[in-house]
Coordinates of N, CA and C and ligand atoms in Angstrom, one line a residue:
M1 N -7.3 -28.9 14.7 CA -8.1 -27.6 14.8 C -7.0 -26.9 15.6
I2 N -7.0 -25.6 15.4 CA -6.1 -24.4 16.0 C -6.8 -23.8 17.2
N3 N -6.3 -24.0 18.5 CA -7.0 -23.5 19.7 C -6.2 -22.0 19.5
D4 N -6.8 -20.9 19.3 CA -6.1 -19.6 19.6 C -5.8 -19.3 21.1
D5 N -6.8 -19.9 21.9 CA -6.4 -19.6 23.3 C -5.1 -20.1 23.8
I6 N -4.2 -21.0 23.1 CA -3.4 -21.4 23.7 C -2.1 -20.6 23.0
E7 N -1.1 -20.1 23.8 CA -0.1 -19.3 23.5 C 0.9 -20.2 22.6
M8 N 1.1 -20.0 21.3 CA 1.7 -20.9 20.5 C 3.4 -20.6 20.7
D9 N 4.4 -21.6 20.8 CA 5.9 -21.5 20.8 C 5.9 -20.8 19.5
H10 N 6.8 -20.2 19.2 CA 7.4 -19.7 18.0 C 8.9 -19.7 17.9
S11 N 9.2 -19.5 16.7 CA 10.5 -19.8 16.1 C 11.4 -18.3 16.4
N12 N 12.6 -18.6 16.7 CA 13.5 -17.3 16.7 C 13.2 -16.0 16.0
F13 N 12.9 -16.3 14.8 CA 12.8 -15.5 13.6 C 11.5 -14.6 13.8
S14 N 11.5 -13.3 13.2 CA 10.1 -12.6 13.4 C 10.2 -11.8 12.0
V15 N 8.8 -11.4 11.7 CA 8.8 -10.7 10.3 C 9.4 -9.5 10.3
D16 N 10.3 -9.1 9.4 CA 10.9 -7.8 9.3 C 10.3 -6.6 8.6
H17 N 10.2 -7.1 7.2 CA 9.5 -6.5 6.2 C 9.2 -7.4 5.3
I18 N 7.9 -7.0 4.2 CA 7.8 -7.7 2.9 C 8.3 -6.9 1.7
A19 N 8.9 -7.2 0.8 CA 9.4 -6.4 -0.2 C 8.7 -6.5 -1.3
H20 N 8.2 -5.3 -1.9 CA 7.4 -5.2 -3.5 C 8.1 -4.8 -4.2
A21 N 8.3 -5.2 -5.4 CA 9.3 -4.8 -6.7 C 7.9 -4.1 -7.5
V22 N 8.4 -2.8 -7.9 CA 7.4 -1.9 -8.6 C 8.4 -1.2 -9.9
P23 N 7.5 -1.0 -10.9 CA 8.1 -0.3 -12.2 C 8.4 0.9 -12.0
N24 N 7.7 1.7 -11.2 CA 7.8 3.1 -10.8 C 7.4 3.6 -9.3
I25 N 8.3 4.0 -8.4 CA 8.4 3.9 -7.1 C 7.4 5.3 -6.8
E26 N 7.7 6.0 -7.7 CA 6.8 7.3 -7.1 C 5.3 6.9 -7.5
D27 N 5.0 6.4 -8.6 CA 3.4 5.7 -8.6 C 3.0 4.8 -7.5
A28 N 4.2 3.9 -7.0 CA 3.7 3.0 -6.2 C 3.4 3.9 -4.8
I29 N 4.4 4.7 -4.4 CA 4.2 5.5 -3.2 C 2.9 6.1 -3.2
S30 N 2.4 6.8 -4.4 CA 1.3 7.5 -4.2 C 0.0 6.5 -4.4
Q31 N 0.0 5.2 -4.8 CA -1.3 4.3 -4.7 C -1.4 3.8 -3.1
Y32 N 0.1 3.7 -2.5 CA -0.2 3.1 -0.9 C -0.6 4.3 0.0
K33 N -0.5 5.6 -0.8 CA -1.0 6.6 0.3 C -2.2 6.9 -0.1
T34 N -2.7 6.7 -1.2 CA -4.1 6.7 -1.7 C -4.9 5.8 -1.2
V35 N -4.5 4.6 -1.2 CA -5.5 3.5 -0.8 C -5.5 3.3 0.8
F36 N -4.2 3.7 1.5 CA -4.0 3.6 2.7 C -3.8 4.5 3.8
G37 N -3.7 5.5 2.9 CA -3.3 6.6 3.7 C -1.8 6.5 4.4
A38 N -0.8 5.6 3.7 CA 0.3 5.2 4.2 C 1.2 6.3 4.5
K39 N 2.2 6.3 5.5 CA 3.3 6.8 5.6 C 4.5 6.3 5.0
V40 N 5.2 7.0 4.1 CA 6.1 6.6 3.2 C 7.5 7.5 3.5
S41 N 8.7 6.6 3.5 CA 10.0 7.4 3.8 C 10.3 7.9 2.4
D42 N 11.3 8.7 2.7 CA 12.2 9.5 1.2 C 12.6 8.2 0.7
I43 N 12.9 8.5 -1.0 CA 13.4 7.4 -1.9 C 14.9 7.6 -1.5
K44 N 15.4 6.2 -1.4 CA 16.8 6.2 -1.3 C 17.4 5.5 -2.5
I45 N 18.6 6.0 -3.1 CA 19.2 5.3 -4.1 C 20.3 4.2 -3.5
I46 N 20.2 3.1 -3.6 CA 21.3 2.0 -3.1 C 22.1 1.5 -4.4
E47 N 23.1 2.0 -4.8 CA 23.9 2.0 -5.7 C 24.2 0.4 -5.8
K48 N 24.9 0.1 -4.6 CA 25.4 -1.6 -4.6 C 24.4 -2.4 -5.1
Q49 N 23.0 -2.3 -4.9 CA 21.9 -3.4 -5.4 C 21.3 -2.9 -6.6
D50 N 21.7 -1.7 -7.0 CA 21.3 -1.2 -8.2 C 19.8 -0.9 -8.2
I51 N 19.1 -0.3 -7.0 CA 17.9 -0.1 -7.1 C 17.5 0.9 -6.1
K52 N 16.2 1.6 -6.4 CA 16.1 2.6 -5.3 C 15.0 1.9 -4.4
I53 N 14.8 2.6 -3.3 CA 13.8 2.0 -2.2 C 13.2 2.8 -1.5
A54 N 12.0 2.7 -1.0 CA 11.4 3.6 -0.2 C 10.5 2.8 0.7
M55 N 10.4 2.8 2.2 CA 9.8 2.1 3.2 C 8.4 2.5 3.3
V56 N 7.5 1.9 3.4 CA 5.9 2.0 3.9 C 5.9 1.6 5.2
S57 N 5.2 2.4 5.9 CA 5.0 2.0 7.4 C 3.5 1.6 7.6
F58 N 3.4 0.5 8.2 CA 2.3 0.3 8.7 C 2.4 -0.1 10.3
A59 N 1.3 -0.2 11.0 CA 1.3 -0.4 12.4 C 2.6 -1.6 12.8
N60 N 2.2 -2.8 12.4 CA 3.0 -4.0 12.4 C 3.8 -4.6 11.3
L61 N 4.0 -3.5 10.2 CA 4.7 -4.4 8.9 C 5.3 -3.1 8.2
K62 N 6.6 -3.2 7.8 CA 6.9 -2.4 7.0 C 7.2 -3.0 5.4
I63 N 6.7 -2.3 4.3 CA 6.8 -2.6 3.2 C 7.9 -2.1 2.3
E64 N 8.9 -2.9 1.8 CA 10.0 -2.3 1.1 C 9.8 -1.9 -0.3
L65 N 9.5 -0.8 -0.7 CA 9.3 -0.7 -2.3 C 10.6 -1.0 -3.2
M66 N 10.8 -1.4 -4.1 CA 11.9 -1.5 -4.8 C 11.7 -1.3 -6.3
E67 N 12.5 -0.3 -7.0 CA 12.5 0.0 -8.2 C 13.8 -0.2 -8.9
P68 N 14.2 -1.1 -10.0 CA 15.3 -1.1 -10.6 C 16.1 0.3 -11.0
L69 N 17.4 0.5 -11.0 CA 17.9 1.7 -11.4 C 18.4 1.2 -12.9
S70 N 18.8 0.2 -13.1 CA 19.2 -0.1 -14.7 C 18.6 -1.5 -15.1
D71 N 18.7 -1.6 -16.3 CA 18.3 -3.1 -16.7 C 19.2 -4.3 -16.4
K72 N 20.1 -4.0 -15.7 CA 20.9 -5.1 -15.1 C 20.7 -5.5 -13.8
S73 N 19.9 -4.8 -13.1 CA 19.4 -5.0 -11.7 C 18.5 -6.3 -11.7
P74 N 18.7 -7.0 -10.4 CA 18.2 -8.3 -10.5 C 16.4 -8.1 -10.2
I75 N 16.3 -6.8 -10.0 CA 14.6 -6.3 -9.9 C 14.3 -6.1 -11.4
A76 N 15.1 -5.8 -12.3 CA 14.6 -5.5 -13.5 C 14.3 -6.8 -14.1
N77 N 15.0 -7.8 -14.1 CA 14.7 -9.2 -14.2 C 13.5 -9.7 -13.8
Y78 N 13.2 -9.3 -12.4 CA 11.9 -9.9 -12.0 C 10.6 -9.1 -12.7
L79 N 10.9 -7.7 -13.0 CA 9.9 -7.1 -13.7 C 9.4 -7.6 -15.1
R80 N 10.2 -8.1 -15.7 CA 10.2 -8.8 -17.2 C 9.5 -9.6 -16.8
K81 N 9.3 -10.5 -15.8 CA 8.3 -11.4 -15.7 C 7.1 -11.1 -14.8
N82 N 7.3 -10.0 -14.2 CA 6.0 -9.6 -13.5 C 6.0 -8.0 -13.9
P83 N 5.5 -7.6 -15.2 CA 5.9 -5.9 -15.7 C 4.9 -5.3 -14.5
K84 N 3.7 -5.4 -14.0 CA 3.3 -4.6 -13.1 C 3.6 -4.6 -11.9
G85 N 4.7 -5.4 -11.4 CA 5.2 -5.4 -9.9 C 4.6 -6.8 -9.5
G86 N 5.1 -7.0 -8.2 CA 4.6 -7.9 -7.6 C 5.7 -8.2 -6.2
L87 N 5.0 -9.1 -5.3 CA 5.7 -9.2 -4.2 C 6.9 -10.0 -4.3
H88 N 7.9 -9.7 -4.0 CA 9.4 -10.2 -4.3 C 10.0 -10.9 -3.4
H89 N 10.1 -10.7 -2.0 CA 10.5 -11.5 -0.9 C 9.8 -10.9 0.1
Y90 N 10.3 -11.8 1.5 CA 9.8 -11.3 2.6 C 11.1 -11.4 3.4
C91 N 11.3 -10.7 4.6 CA 12.4 -10.9 5.5 C 11.9 -11.1 6.7
L92 N 12.9 -12.0 7.3 CA 12.8 -12.5 8.6 C 13.9 -11.9 9.7
A93 N 13.7 -11.7 10.8 CA 14.9 -10.9 11.4 C 15.0 -12.0 12.6
V94 N 16.2 -12.0 12.9 CA 17.0 -13.0 14.0 C 17.9 -12.1 14.6
G95 N 17.9 -12.6 15.9 CA 18.8 -11.9 16.8 C 20.4 -12.3 16.7
D96 N 20.9 -13.3 16.2 CA 22.2 -13.8 15.9 C 22.2 -14.3 14.7
L97 N 22.7 -13.4 13.6 CA 22.5 -13.9 12.3 C 23.6 -15.0 11.9
N98 N 24.7 -14.6 12.3 CA 25.9 -15.7 12.1 C 25.7 -17.0 12.6
Q99 N 24.9 -17.1 13.7 CA 24.5 -18.4 14.2 C 23.3 -18.9 13.4
A100 N 22.3 -18.2 12.8 CA 21.5 -18.8 12.1 C 22.3 -19.0 10.6
Y101 N 23.1 -18.5 10.1 CA 23.6 -18.8 9.0 C 24.4 -20.3 9.3
G102 N 25.2 -20.2 10.1 CA 25.8 -21.5 10.6 C 25.0 -22.9 10.7
D103 N 23.8 -22.5 11.4 CA 22.9 -23.8 11.6 C 22.5 -24.0 10.1
Q104 N 22.0 -23.0 9.2 CA 21.3 -23.5 8.0 C 22.4 -24.0 7.0
K105 N 23.6 -23.5 7.1 CA 24.7 -24.1 6.3 C 25.0 -25.4 6.6
E106 N 25.0 -25.8 8.0 CA 25.2 -27.1 8.4 C 24.1 -28.2 7.9
K107 N 22.8 -27.5 7.7 CA 21.5 -28.2 7.4 C 21.5 -28.4 5.9
K108 N 22.6 -27.6 5.4 CA 22.9 -27.8 4.0 C 21.7 -27.1 3.0
I109 N 21.0 -26.2 3.7 CA 20.2 -25.2 3.0 C 20.9 -24.3 2.1
N110 N 20.2 -24.1 1.1 CA 20.8 -23.3 -0.1 C 20.6 -21.9 0.2
I111 N 21.8 -21.5 0.6 CA 21.8 -19.9 0.9 C 22.7 -19.1 -0.5
L112 N 21.9 -18.0 -0.8 CA 22.5 -17.4 -2.1 C 24.0 -16.7 -1.8
S113 N 24.2 -16.0 -0.6 CA 25.3 -15.6 -0.7 C 25.7 -15.5 0.9
E114 N 27.1 -15.2 1.1 CA 27.5 -14.9 2.3 C 26.7 -13.6 3.1
P115 N 26.7 -13.7 4.4 CA 26.1 -12.4 5.1 C 26.8 -11.1 4.7
T116 N 26.2 -10.2 4.2 CA 26.7 -9.0 3.6 C 25.8 -7.8 4.5
T117 N 26.6 -6.6 4.3 CA 25.9 -5.7 5.0 C 24.9 -4.9 4.1
G118 N 23.5 -4.7 4.6 CA 22.7 -3.9 3.7 C 22.7 -2.5 4.0
Y119 N 22.0 -2.0 3.1 CA 22.2 -0.4 3.1 C 21.9 0.4 4.6
H120 N 21.2 -0.5 5.5 CA 20.7 0.1 6.7 C 21.8 -0.2 7.8
G121 N 22.9 -1.0 7.4 CA 24.1 -1.2 8.5 C 24.0 -2.7 9.0
R122 N 22.4 -3.4 8.6 CA 22.4 -4.6 9.4 C 23.0 -5.7 8.1
N123 N 23.4 -7.0 8.9 CA 23.8 -8.0 8.1 C 22.7 -9.0 7.8
L124 N 23.0 -9.2 6.5 CA 21.7 -9.9 5.7 C 22.2 -11.1 4.7
Y125 N 21.6 -12.1 4.6 CA 21.6 -13.0 3.3 C 20.3 -13.6 2.9
F126 N 20.2 -14.1 1.7 CA 19.2 -14.9 1.2 C 19.1 -16.2 0.9
I127 N 18.1 -16.7 1.1 CA 17.6 -18.1 1.1 C 17.3 -18.4 -0.3
H128 N 17.7 -19.4 -1.1 CA 17.2 -19.8 -2.1 C 15.7 -20.2 -2.3
P129 N 14.7 -19.8 -3.1 CA 13.5 -20.1 -3.1 C 13.1 -21.4 -3.4
S130 N 13.8 -22.5 -3.8 CA 13.8 -23.4 -3.8 C 13.7 -24.3 -2.3
E131 N 14.3 -23.7 -1.2 CA 14.0 -24.4 -0.1 C 12.7 -24.3 0.8
V132 N 11.8 -23.0 0.5 CA 10.7 -23.1 1.1 C 9.5 -22.7 -0.1
C133 N 9.1 -23.6 -0.7 CA 8.0 -23.8 -1.6 C 8.1 -22.4 -2.6
G134 N 9.3 -21.8 -3.2 CA 8.9 -20.8 -4.1 C 9.2 -19.6 -3.6
A135 N 9.2 -19.3 -2.3 CA 9.4 -17.8 -1.6 C 10.8 -17.8 -1.6
L136 N 11.3 -16.5 -2.1 CA 12.5 -16.0 -1.8 C 12.5 -15.1 -0.4
I137 N 13.4 -15.6 0.6 CA 13.6 -15.1 1.8 C 14.8 -14.5 2.1
E138 N 14.6 -13.6 2.8 CA 15.8 -12.6 3.4 C 16.2 -12.7 4.8
V139 N 17.1 -12.9 5.5 CA 17.4 -13.2 6.7 C 18.0 -12.2 7.2
E140 N 17.8 -11.4 8.2 CA 18.4 -10.0 8.5 C 18.5 -10.1 10.0
E141 N 19.8 -9.3 10.6 CA 20.1 -9.1 11.9 C 19.1 -8.2 12.5
H142 N 18.5 -8.4 13.6 CA 17.4 -7.6 14.5 C 17.9 -6.1 14.5
E143 N 17.4 -5.2 14.4 CA 17.5 -3.8 14.4 C 18.1 -3.5 15.8
K144 N 19.0 -3.0 16.2 CA 19.6 -2.6 17.5 C 18.8 -1.7 18.3
E145 N 18.6 -1.8 19.2 CA 17.6 -0.8 20.0 C 18.3 0.3 20.5
Ligands
LIG1 CO1 14.6 -6.8 1.9

């Protein structure tokens, strides 16, 4: 039984955002606005990842909307299997990314790439979905205050 009164100790990782792959970002933005009155950022083109993105802001969660820029985008591949769109990955932030990367490498965790700098200037990497029951997980450095 879970006792909610007891303060649980927790991991060094905290949720940063959830990414929603969509076939049309303008439609997705208008749906989030209509259904939830959500605040949404401007659309950004990220050439390096072959996607365009926009961030939907909720009080305690950001949703990253991603639309592929071309057929070669990894998101295009995802949309071939999920044509209406779907939840693509979630992102956990950590204070010391290189430390987390080193620890997981040591544990032989299957990491998809070396840490690389994201469009927002923070370092990140992805963990292979086979490591945690099929979920693609992005690990990102905490936003500097
Ligand atoms: Co992400």
